Coordinates of C-alpha atoms in Angstrom, one line a residue:
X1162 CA 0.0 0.0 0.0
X1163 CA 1.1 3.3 -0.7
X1164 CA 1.3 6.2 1.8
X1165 CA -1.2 8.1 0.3
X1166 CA -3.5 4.7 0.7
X1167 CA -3.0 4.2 4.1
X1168 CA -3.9 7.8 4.9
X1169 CA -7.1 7.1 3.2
X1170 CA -8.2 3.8 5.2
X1171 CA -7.0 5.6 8.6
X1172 CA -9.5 8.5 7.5
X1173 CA -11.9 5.8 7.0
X1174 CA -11.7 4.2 9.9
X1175 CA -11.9 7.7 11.9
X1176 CA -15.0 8.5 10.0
X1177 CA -16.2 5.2 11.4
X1178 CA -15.3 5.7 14.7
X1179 CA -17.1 9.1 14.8
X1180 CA -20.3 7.2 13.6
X1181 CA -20.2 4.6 16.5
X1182 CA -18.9 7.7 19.1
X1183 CA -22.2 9.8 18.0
X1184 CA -24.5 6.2 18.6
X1185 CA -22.7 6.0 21.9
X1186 CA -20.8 2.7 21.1
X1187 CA -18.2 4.2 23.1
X1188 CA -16.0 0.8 22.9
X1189 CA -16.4 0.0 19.1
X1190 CA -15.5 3.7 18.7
X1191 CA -11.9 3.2 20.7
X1192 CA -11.4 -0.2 18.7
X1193 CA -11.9 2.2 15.5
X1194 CA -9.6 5.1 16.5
X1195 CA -7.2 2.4 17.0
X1196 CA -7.2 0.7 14.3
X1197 CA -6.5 4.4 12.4
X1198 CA -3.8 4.9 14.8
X1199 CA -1.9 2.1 14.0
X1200 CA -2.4 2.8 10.1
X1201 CA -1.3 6.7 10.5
X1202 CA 0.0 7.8 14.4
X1203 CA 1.4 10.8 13.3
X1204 CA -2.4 12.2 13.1
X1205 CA -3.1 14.0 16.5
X1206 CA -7.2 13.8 15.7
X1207 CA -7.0 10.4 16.2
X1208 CA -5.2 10.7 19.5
X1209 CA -7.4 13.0 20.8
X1210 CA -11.1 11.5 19.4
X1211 CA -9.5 8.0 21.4
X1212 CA -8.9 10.4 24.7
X1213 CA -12.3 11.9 24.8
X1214 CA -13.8 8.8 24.2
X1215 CA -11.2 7.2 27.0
X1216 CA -13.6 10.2 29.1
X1217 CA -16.6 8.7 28.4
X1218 CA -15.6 5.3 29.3
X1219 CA -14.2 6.9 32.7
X1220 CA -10.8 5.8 31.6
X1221 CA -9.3 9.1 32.5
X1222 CA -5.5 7.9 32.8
X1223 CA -5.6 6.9 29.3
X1224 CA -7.2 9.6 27.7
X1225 CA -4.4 12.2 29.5
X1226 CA -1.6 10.2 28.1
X1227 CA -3.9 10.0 24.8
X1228 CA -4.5 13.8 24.7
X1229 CA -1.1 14.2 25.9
X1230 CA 0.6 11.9 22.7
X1231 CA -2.1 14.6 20.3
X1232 CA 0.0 17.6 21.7
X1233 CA 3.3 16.2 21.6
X1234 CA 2.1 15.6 17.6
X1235 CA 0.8 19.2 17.7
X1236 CA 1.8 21.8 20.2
X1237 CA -1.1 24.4 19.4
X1238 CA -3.7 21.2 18.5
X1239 CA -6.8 22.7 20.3
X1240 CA -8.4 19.7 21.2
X1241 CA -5.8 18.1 23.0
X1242 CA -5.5 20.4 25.5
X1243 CA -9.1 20.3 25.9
X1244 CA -9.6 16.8 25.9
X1245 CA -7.0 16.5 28.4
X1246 CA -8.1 19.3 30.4
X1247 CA -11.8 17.4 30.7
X1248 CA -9.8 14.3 31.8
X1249 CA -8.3 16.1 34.9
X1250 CA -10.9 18.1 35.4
X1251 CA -12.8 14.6 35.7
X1252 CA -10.1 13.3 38.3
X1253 CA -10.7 16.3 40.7
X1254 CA -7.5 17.5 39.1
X1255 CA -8.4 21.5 39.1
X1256 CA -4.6 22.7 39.0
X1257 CA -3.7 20.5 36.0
X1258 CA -7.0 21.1 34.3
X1259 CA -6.7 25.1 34.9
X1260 CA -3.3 25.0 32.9
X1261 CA -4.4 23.2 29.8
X1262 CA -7.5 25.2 29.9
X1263 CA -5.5 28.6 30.2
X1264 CA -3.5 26.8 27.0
X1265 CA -6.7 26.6 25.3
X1266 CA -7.7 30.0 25.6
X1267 CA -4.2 31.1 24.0
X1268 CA -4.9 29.7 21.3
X1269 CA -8.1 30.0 20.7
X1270 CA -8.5 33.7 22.5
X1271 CA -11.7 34.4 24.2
X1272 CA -13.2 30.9 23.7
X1273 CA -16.1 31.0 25.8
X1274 CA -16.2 27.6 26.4
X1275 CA -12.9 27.2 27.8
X1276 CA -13.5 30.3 29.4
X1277 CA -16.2 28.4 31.4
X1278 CA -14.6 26.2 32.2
X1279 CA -11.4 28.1 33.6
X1280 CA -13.5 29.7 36.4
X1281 CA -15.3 26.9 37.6
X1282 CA -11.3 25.7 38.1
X1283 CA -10.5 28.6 40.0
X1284 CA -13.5 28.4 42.0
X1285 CA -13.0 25.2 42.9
X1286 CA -9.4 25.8 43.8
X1287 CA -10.3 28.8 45.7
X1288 CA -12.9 26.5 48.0
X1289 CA -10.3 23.9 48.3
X1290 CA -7.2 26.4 49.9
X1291 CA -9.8 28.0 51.8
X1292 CA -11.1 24.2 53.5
X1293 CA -7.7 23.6 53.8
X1294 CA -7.0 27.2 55.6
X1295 CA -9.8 26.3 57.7
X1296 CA -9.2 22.6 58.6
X1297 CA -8.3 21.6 61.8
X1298 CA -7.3 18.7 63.5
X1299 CA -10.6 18.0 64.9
X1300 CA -13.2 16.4 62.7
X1301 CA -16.2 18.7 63.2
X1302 CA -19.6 16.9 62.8
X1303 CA -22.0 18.9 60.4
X1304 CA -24.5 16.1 62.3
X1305 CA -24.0 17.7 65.5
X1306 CA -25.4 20.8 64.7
X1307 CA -28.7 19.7 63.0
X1308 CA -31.9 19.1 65.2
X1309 CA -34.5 17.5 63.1
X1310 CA -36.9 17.9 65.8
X1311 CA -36.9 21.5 65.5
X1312 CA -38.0 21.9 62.0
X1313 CA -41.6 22.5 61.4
X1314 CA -43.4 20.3 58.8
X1315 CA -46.2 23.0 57.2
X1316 CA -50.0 22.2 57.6
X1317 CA -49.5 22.6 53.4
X1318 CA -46.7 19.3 53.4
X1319 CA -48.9 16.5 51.6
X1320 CA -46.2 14.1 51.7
X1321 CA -45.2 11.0 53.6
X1322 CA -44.8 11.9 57.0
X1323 CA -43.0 9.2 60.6
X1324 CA -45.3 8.9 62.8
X1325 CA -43.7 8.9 66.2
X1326 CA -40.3 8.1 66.9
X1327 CA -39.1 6.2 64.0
X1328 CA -39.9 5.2 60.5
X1329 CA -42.2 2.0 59.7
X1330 CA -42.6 0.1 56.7
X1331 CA -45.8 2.3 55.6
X1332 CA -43.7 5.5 55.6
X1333 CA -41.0 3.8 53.4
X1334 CA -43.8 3.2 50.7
X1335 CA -45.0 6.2 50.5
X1336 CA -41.9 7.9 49.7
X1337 CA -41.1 5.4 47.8
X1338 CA -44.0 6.5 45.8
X1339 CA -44.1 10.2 46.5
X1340 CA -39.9 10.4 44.3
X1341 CA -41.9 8.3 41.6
X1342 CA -44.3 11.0 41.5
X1343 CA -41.8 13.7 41.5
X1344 CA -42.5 15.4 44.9
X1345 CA -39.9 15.7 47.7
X1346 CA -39.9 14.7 51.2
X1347 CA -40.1 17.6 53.5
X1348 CA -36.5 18.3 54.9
X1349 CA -37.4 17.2 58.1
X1350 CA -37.9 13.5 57.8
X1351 CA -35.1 14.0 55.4
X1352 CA -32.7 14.9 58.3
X1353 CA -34.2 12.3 61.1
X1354 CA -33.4 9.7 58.2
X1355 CA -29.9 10.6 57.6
X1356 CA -28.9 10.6 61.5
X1357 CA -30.2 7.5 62.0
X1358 CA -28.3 6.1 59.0
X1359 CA -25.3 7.8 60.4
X1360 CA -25.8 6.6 63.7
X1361 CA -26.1 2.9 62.6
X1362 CA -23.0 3.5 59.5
X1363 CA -20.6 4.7 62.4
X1364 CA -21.1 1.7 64.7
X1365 CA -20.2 -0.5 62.0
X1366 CA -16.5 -2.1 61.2
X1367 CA -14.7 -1.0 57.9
X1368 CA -15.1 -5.1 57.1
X1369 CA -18.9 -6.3 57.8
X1370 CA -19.1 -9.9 58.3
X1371 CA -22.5 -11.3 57.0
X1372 CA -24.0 -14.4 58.0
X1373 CA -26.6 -15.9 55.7
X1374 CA -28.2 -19.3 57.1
X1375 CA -28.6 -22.4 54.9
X1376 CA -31.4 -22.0 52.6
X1377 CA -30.9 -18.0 53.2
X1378 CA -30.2 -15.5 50.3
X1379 CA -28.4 -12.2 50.0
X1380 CA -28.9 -10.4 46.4
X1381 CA -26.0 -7.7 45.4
X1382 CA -26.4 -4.9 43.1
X1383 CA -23.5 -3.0 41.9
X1384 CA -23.8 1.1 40.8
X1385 CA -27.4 2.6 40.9
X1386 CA -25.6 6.4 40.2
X1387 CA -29.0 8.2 40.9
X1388 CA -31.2 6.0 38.6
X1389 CA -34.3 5.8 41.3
X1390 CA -36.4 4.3 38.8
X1391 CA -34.4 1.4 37.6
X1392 CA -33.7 1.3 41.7
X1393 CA -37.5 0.3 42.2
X1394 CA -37.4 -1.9 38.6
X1395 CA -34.9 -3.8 40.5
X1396 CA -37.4 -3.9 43.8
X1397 CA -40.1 -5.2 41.7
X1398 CA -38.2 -8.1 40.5
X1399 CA -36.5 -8.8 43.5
X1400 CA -38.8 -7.6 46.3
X1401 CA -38.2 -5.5 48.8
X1402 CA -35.4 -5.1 51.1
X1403 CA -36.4 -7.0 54.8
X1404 CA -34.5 -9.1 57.1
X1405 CA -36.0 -12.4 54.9
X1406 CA -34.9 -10.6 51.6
X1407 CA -31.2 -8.7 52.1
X1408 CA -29.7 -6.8 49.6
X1409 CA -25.9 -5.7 49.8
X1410 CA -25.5 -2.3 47.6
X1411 CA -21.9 -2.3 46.3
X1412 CA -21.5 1.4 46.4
X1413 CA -21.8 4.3 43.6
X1414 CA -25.0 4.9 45.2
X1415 CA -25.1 8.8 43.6
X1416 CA -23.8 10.7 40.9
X1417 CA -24.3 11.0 36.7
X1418 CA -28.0 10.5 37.2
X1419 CA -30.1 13.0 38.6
X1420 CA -32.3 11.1 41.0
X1421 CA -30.1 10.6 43.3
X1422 CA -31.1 12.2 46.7
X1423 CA -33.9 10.3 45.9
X1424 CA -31.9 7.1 45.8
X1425 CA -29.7 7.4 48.6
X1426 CA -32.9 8.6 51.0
X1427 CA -34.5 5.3 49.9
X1428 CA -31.7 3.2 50.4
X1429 CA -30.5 5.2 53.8
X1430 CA -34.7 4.3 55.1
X1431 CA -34.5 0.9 54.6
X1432 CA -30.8 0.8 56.6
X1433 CA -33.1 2.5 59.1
X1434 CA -35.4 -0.2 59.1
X1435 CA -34.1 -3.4 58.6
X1436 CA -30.5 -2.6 59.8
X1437 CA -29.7 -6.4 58.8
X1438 CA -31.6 -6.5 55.9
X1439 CA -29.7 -3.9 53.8
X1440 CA -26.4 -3.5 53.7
X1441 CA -24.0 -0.5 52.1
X1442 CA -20.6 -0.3 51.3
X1443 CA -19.0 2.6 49.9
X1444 CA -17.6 3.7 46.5
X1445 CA -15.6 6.0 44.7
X1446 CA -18.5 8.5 44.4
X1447 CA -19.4 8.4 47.7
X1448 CA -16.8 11.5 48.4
X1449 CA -16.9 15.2 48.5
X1450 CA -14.5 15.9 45.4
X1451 CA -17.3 13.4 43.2
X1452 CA -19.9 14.8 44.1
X1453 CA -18.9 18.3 43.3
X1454 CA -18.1 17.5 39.9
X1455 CA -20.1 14.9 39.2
X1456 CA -24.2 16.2 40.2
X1457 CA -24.7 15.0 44.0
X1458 CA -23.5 18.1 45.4
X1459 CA -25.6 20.3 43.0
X1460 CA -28.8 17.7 42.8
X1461 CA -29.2 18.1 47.0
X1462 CA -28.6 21.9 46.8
X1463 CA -31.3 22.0 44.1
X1464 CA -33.5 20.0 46.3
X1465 CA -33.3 21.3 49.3
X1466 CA -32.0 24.9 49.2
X1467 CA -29.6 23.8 51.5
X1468 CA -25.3 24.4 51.4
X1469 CA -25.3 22.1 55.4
X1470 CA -27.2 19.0 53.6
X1471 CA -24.4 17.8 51.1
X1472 CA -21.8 18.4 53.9
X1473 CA -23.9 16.2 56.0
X1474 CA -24.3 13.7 53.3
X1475 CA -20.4 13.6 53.5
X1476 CA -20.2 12.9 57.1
X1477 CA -22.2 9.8 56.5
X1478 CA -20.7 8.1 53.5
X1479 CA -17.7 8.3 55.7
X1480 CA -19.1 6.5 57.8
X1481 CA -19.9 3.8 55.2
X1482 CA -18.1 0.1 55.7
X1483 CA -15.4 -0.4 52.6
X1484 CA -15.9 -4.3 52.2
X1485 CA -17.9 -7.3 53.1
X1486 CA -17.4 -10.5 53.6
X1487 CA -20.6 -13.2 53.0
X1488 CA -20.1 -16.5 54.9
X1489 CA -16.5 -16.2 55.4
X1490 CA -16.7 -17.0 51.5
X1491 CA -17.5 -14.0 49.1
X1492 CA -15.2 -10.7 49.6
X1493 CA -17.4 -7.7 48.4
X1494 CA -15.9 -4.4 47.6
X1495 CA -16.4 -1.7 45.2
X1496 CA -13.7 -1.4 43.3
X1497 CA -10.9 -4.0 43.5
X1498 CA -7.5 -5.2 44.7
X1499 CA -4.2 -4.1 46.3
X1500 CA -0.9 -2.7 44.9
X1501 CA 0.8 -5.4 47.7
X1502 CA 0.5 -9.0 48.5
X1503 CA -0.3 -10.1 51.5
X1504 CA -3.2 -7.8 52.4
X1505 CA -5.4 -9.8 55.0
X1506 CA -8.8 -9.1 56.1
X1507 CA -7.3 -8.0 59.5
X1508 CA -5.6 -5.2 57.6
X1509 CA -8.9 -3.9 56.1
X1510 CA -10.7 -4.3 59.5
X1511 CA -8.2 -1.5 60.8
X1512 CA -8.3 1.1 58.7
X1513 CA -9.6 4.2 59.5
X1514 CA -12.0 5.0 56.9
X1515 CA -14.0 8.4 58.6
X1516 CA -12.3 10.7 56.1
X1517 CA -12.5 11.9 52.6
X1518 CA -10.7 9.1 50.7
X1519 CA -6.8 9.4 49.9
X1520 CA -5.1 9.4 46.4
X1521 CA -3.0 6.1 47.8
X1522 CA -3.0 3.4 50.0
X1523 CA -5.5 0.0 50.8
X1524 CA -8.2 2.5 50.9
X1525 CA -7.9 4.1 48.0
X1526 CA -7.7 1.1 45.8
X1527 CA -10.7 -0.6 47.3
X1528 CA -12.4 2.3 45.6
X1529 CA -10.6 2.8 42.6
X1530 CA -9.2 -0.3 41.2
X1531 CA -10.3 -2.6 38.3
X1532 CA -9.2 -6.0 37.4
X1533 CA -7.6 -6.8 33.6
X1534 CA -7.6 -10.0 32.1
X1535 CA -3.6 -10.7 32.6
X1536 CA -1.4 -11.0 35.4
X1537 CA 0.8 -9.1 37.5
X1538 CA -0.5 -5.4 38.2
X1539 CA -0.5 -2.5 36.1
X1540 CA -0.8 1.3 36.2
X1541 CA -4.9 2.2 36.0
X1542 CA -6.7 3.1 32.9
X1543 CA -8.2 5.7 35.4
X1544 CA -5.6 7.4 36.5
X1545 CA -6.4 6.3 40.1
X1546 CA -5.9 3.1 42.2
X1547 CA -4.2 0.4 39.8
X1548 CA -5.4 -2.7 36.9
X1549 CA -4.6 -6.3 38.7
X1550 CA -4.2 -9.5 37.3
X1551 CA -5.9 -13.1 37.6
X1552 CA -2.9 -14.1 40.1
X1553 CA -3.6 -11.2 42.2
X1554 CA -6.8 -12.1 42.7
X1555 CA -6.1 -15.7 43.2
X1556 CA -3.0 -14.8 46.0
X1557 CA -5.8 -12.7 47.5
X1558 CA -8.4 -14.8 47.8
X1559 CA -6.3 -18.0 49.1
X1560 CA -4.1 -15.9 51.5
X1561 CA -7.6 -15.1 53.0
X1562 CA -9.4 -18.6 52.5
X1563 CA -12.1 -17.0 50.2
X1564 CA -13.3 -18.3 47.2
X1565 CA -14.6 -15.1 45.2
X1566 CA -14.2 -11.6 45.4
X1567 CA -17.5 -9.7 43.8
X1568 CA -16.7 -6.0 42.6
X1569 CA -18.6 -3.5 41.0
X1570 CA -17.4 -0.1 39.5
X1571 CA -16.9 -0.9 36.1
X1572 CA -20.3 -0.6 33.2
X1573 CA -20.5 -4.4 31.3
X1574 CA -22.8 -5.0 28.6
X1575 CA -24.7 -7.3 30.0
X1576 CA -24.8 -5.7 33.6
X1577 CA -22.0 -8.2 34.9
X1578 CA -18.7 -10.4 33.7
X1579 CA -16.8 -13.4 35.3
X1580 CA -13.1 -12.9 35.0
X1581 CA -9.9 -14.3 36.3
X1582 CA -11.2 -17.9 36.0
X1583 CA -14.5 -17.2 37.7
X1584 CA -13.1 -16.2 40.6
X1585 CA -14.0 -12.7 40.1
X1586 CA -17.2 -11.1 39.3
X1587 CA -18.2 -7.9 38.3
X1588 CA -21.8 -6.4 38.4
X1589 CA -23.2 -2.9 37.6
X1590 CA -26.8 -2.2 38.3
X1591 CA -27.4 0.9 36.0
X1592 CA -28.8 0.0 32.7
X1593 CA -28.5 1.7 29.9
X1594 CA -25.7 4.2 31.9
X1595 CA -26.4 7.9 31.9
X1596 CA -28.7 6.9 29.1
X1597 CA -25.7 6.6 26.8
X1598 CA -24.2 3.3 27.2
X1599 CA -27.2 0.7 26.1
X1600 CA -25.7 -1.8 28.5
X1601 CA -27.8 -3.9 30.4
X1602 CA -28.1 -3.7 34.3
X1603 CA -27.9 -7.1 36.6
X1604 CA -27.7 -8.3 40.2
X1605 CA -26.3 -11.4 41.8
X1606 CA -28.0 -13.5 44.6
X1607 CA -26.3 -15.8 46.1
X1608 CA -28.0 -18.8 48.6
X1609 CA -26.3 -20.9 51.6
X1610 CA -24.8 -22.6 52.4
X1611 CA -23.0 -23.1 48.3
X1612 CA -22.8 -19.1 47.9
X1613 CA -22.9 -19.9 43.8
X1614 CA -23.3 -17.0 42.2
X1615 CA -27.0 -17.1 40.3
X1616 CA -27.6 -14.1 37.5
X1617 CA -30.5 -11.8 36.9
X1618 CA -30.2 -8.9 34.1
X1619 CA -32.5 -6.2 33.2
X1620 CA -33.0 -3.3 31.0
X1621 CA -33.8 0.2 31.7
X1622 CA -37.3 1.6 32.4
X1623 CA -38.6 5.3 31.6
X1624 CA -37.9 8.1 33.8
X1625 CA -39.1 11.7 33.8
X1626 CA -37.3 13.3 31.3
X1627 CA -34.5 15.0 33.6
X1628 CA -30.8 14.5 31.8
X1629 CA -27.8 12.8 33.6
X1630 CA -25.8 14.9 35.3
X1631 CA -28.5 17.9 35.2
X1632 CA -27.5 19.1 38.5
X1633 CA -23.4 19.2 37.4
X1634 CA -21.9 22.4 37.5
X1635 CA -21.9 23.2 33.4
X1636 CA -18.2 23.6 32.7
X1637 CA -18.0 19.7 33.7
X1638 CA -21.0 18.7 32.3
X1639 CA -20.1 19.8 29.0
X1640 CA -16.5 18.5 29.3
X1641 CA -18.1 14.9 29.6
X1642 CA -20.3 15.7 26.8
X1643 CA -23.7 15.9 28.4

């Protein structure tokens, strides 16, 4: 083939690949871009197309070096800069973000979308010097401050309402139903909920132990990210949560979709409840700097007029355990595996997870981390935490005398995947993600005393027509292409 040829089929295949990107087949679009790349990698589009679709599978660490590889081809290539800009920006990296931004703007002068953009990253950098100014020592409780008691529910409040000292099974229901209708519950119940959730969060170990009896079930989900209607999809399939029927949600509770004060008050209720029939680990976007970028932040603001709520919202997925373990059998976690052998169970019991996660350590990568189908460990595709191998997995699991670790974190087509030899699964519980991703949602339930993991998938069901991320602040929004 002549060079003139192959510059033609690369073209091709880019043209291709922006077909699939537009339909949302994020992963046949990166297969594309690829495929041009390897024809023609002197072409810094196809670089940076393959790093902004990297940011809309979440893999942020490869679409930096991506975008970064599209301005080494071109120093004043626009959409590098931006691409990789979105990437940090999508990390919580402000600093980073602000420069490439600034770099956009001198080339472009007076772009006004990268001129957005620029001050929600000084913003944003401003509020996080002045928290750090501020900090102390001292963990101060937003909780602390807050009397439910004392706020008044209006003769005009038509909602579900607890009826003495704490909530019932009726009360659940008709909030349940009152967020399918669209109608808020008054701020009062919404405060009583949230301390008793925090009360029972904190008395819990970073590692909950679960006991199911023979003949006794426990059903998993993975990520909801604020889709309350594919939340009670899964209810109606699966039944509600009770001590007879247990559910362990995997984390990723919030975020992306824009229902989800409406998801986490559900799930937080029926912790309130049935305090052994729901159980709640915590995930990546259960944390202040995701929640800021990524809609939580805004959504409750929105909802409840309210700058204390989101901090107190904080305080309690802090308290929020960072594994389980079912039957001494099944290790559940959000994200993955460790950047060390010889992690035991002991070592997760003690750490001290009442704080806004670090960018390292055991704690970090339970949140972060994702599995790849080789072995050894490698640097993540996120940018945080780190890719691990089948014999990772399988060190882990014997070191500890566990058979399976179940993680979640990642979207699958088909709502989960079995990897490293079955001994890891993966499931994700947010069908067709950010209504983008077409992929399927699923949950896992698994029965004693065998613990064999049994499959249910499902698609998404209609929801009022309210966008992901709605409640983002724009400049991120837009970055992610929403």
């Amino acid at each position: 083939m002549t060079d003139a040829s192959i510059r033609a089929e690369a073209e091709q295949l880019k043209e291709q690949a922006n077909a699939a990107f537009q339909a949302c087949k994020f992963s046949h679009a990166r297969e594309l871009y690829t495929r041009a790349i390897e024809l023609d990698g002197s072409n810094p589009v196809y670089w940076a197309n393959r790093a902004f679709t990297n940011v809309k599978l979440e893999e942020y660490g490869t679409a930096i070096m991506d975008a970064t590889k599209a301005i080494e081809l071109d120093r004043k290539y626009v959409k590098g800069y931006y691409r990789r800009g979105a990437a940090y920006l999508a990390l919580g990296k402000f600093k980073e973000g602000l420069k490439d931004l600034r770099q956009v703007c001198k080339i472009v002068p007076k772009d006004p979308d990268a001129m957005r953009k620029i001050r929600e990253c000084e913003n944003a950098i401003k509020k996080l010097r002045f928290e750090e100014a501020v900090a102390s020592d001292e963990r101060r409780s937003v909780a602390g401050t807050i009397d439910y008691s004392a706020f008044v529910v209006e003769d005009s409040y038509t909602g579900a309402r607890i009826q003495g000292q704490h909530l019932d099974l009726a009360f659940v229901k008709q909030m349940m139903q009152d967020f399918k209708d669209e109608k808020r519950l008054h701020k009062r119940y919404a405060y009583q909920i949230m301390r008793e959730a925090l009360d029972l969060l904190s008395s819990l170990p970073s590692l909950v132990e679960v006991t199911i009896p023979d003949k006794c079930h426990i059903t998993v989900c993975g990520d909801i990210h604020g889709q309350y209607y594919d939340l009670l999809n899964i209810f109606e399939m699966n039944g509600l949560p009770s001590n007879e029927n247990p559910y362990l949600f995997n984390g990723d509770f919030v975020d992306r979709g824009s229902f989800s004060v409406e998801v986490i008050l559900t799930l937080f209720a029926f912790k309130c409840l049935y305090p052994q029939g729901i159980y709640l680990a915590r995930g990546n976007h259960e944390s202040q700097s995701m929640n800021k970028i990524y809609g939580f932040d805004g959504e409750v603001k929105a909802k409840y007029f309210s700058d204390v709520m989101p901090e107190y919202f904080s305080e309690i997925f802090c308290a929020l355990p960072l594994a389980h373990v079912l039957n001494s059998k099944v290790f559940v976690v959000h994200g993955g595996l460790f950047s060390t052998d010889n992690v035991k169970l002991s070592d997760i019991r003690a750490i001290d997870r009442f704080k806004q996660p670090p960018d390292e350590g055991l704690m970090c990568e339970m949140l972060w981390s994702d599995p790849h189908p080789g072995l050894g460990r490698q640097p993540s595709k996120r940018g945080v935490g780190l890719s691990f191998g089948s014999d990772v997995t399988e060190k882990f699991l014997e070191q500890n005398n566990l058979d399976l670790v179940v993680r979640s974190h990642e979207v699958k087509p088909e709502g989960y995947e079995q990897e490293h030899k079955g001994k890891l699964i993966t499931v994700f519980s947010a069908p067709n993600y950010c209504d983008q991703i077409g992929n399927k949602g699923a949950f896992v339930r698994f029965v004693a005393p065998h613990m064999k993991p049994e499959f249910t998938t499902f698609k998404d069901v209609p929801h009022p027509s309210v966008k992901p991320m709605a409640y983002a602040p724009q400049a991120y929004a837009s970055s992610f292409g929403f």
